[in-house]
Coordinates of C-alpha atoms in Angstrom, one line a residue:
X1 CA -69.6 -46.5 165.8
X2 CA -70.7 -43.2 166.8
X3 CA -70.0 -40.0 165.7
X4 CA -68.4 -37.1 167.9
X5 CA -71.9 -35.4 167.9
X6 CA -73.5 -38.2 168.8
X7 CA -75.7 -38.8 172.1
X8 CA -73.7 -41.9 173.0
X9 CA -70.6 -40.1 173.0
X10 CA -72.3 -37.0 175.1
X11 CA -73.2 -39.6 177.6
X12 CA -69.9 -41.1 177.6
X13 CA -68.0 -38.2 178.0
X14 CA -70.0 -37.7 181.1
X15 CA -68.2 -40.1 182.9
X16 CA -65.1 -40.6 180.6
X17 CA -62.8 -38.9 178.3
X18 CA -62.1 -39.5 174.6
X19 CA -58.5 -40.1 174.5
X20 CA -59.1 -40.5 170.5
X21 CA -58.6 -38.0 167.5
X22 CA -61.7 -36.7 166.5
X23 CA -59.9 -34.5 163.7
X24 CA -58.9 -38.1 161.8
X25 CA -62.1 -40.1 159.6
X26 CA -61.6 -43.8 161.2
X27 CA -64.5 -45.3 158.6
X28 CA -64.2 -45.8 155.4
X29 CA -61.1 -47.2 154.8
X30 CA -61.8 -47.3 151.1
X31 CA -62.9 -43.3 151.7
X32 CA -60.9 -41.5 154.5
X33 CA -61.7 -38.3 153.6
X34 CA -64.4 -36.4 152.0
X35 CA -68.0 -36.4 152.5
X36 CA -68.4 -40.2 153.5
X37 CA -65.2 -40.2 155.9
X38 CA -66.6 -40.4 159.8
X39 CA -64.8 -40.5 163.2
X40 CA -66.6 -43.3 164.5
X41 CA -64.0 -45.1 166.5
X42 CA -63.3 -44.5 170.0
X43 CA -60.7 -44.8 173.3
X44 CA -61.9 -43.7 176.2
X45 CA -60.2 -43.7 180.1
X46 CA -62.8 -43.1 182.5
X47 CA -61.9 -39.7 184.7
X48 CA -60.9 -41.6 187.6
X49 CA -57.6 -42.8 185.7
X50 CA -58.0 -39.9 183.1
X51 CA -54.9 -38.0 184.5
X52 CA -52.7 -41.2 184.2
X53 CA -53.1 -40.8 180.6
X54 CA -52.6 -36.9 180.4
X55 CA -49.0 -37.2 178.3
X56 CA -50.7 -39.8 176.5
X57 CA -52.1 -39.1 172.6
X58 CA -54.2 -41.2 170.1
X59 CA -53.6 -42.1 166.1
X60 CA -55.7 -43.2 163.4
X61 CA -53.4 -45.5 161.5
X62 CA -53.5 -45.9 158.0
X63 CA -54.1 -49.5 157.8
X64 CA -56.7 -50.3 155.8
X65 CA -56.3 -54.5 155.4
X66 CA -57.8 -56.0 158.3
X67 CA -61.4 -53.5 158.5
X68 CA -63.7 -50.8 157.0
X69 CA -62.4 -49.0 159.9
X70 CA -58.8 -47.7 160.5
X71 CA -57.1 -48.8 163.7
X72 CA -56.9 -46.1 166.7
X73 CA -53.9 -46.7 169.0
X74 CA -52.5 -45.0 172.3
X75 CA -49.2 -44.1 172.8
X76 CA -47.3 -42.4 175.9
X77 CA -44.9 -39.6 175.8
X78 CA -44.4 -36.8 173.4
X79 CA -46.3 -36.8 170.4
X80 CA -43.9 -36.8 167.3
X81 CA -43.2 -33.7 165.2

């Protein structure tokens, strides 16, 4: 729950890297964009594995039933068009 500006995620992304879409809200559900939207969800790799995951690419989905906050899933391979 922290946002990409965030000191948590600057001390994170000192050891790891953010394998999620900062350019997609993941909280509110019930707001997903405008002034209350927030990327506040994270996946991380650490760096050691971090080029295992290079053709790899995150989505918010736009599931809003089970949370406040969207799901964020991985996938491997080309991203669609």
């Amino acid at each position: 729950n922290s946002t990409p500006d965030s000191d948590a995620i600057a001390e994170l992304k000192k050891g790891f890297v953010a394998l999620s879409d900062v350019t997609k809200a993941t909280w509110p559900t019930d707001a997903p964009t405008g002034g209350k939207a927030r990327t506040i969800d994270w996946i991380f790799v650490d760096r050691a594995h971090a080029a295992q995951f290079a053709d790899a690419y995150a989505e918010v989905l736009p599931d809003a039933q089970a949370s406040d906050h969207f799901p964020i899933t991985v996938t491997f391979g080309r991203r669609p068009e």
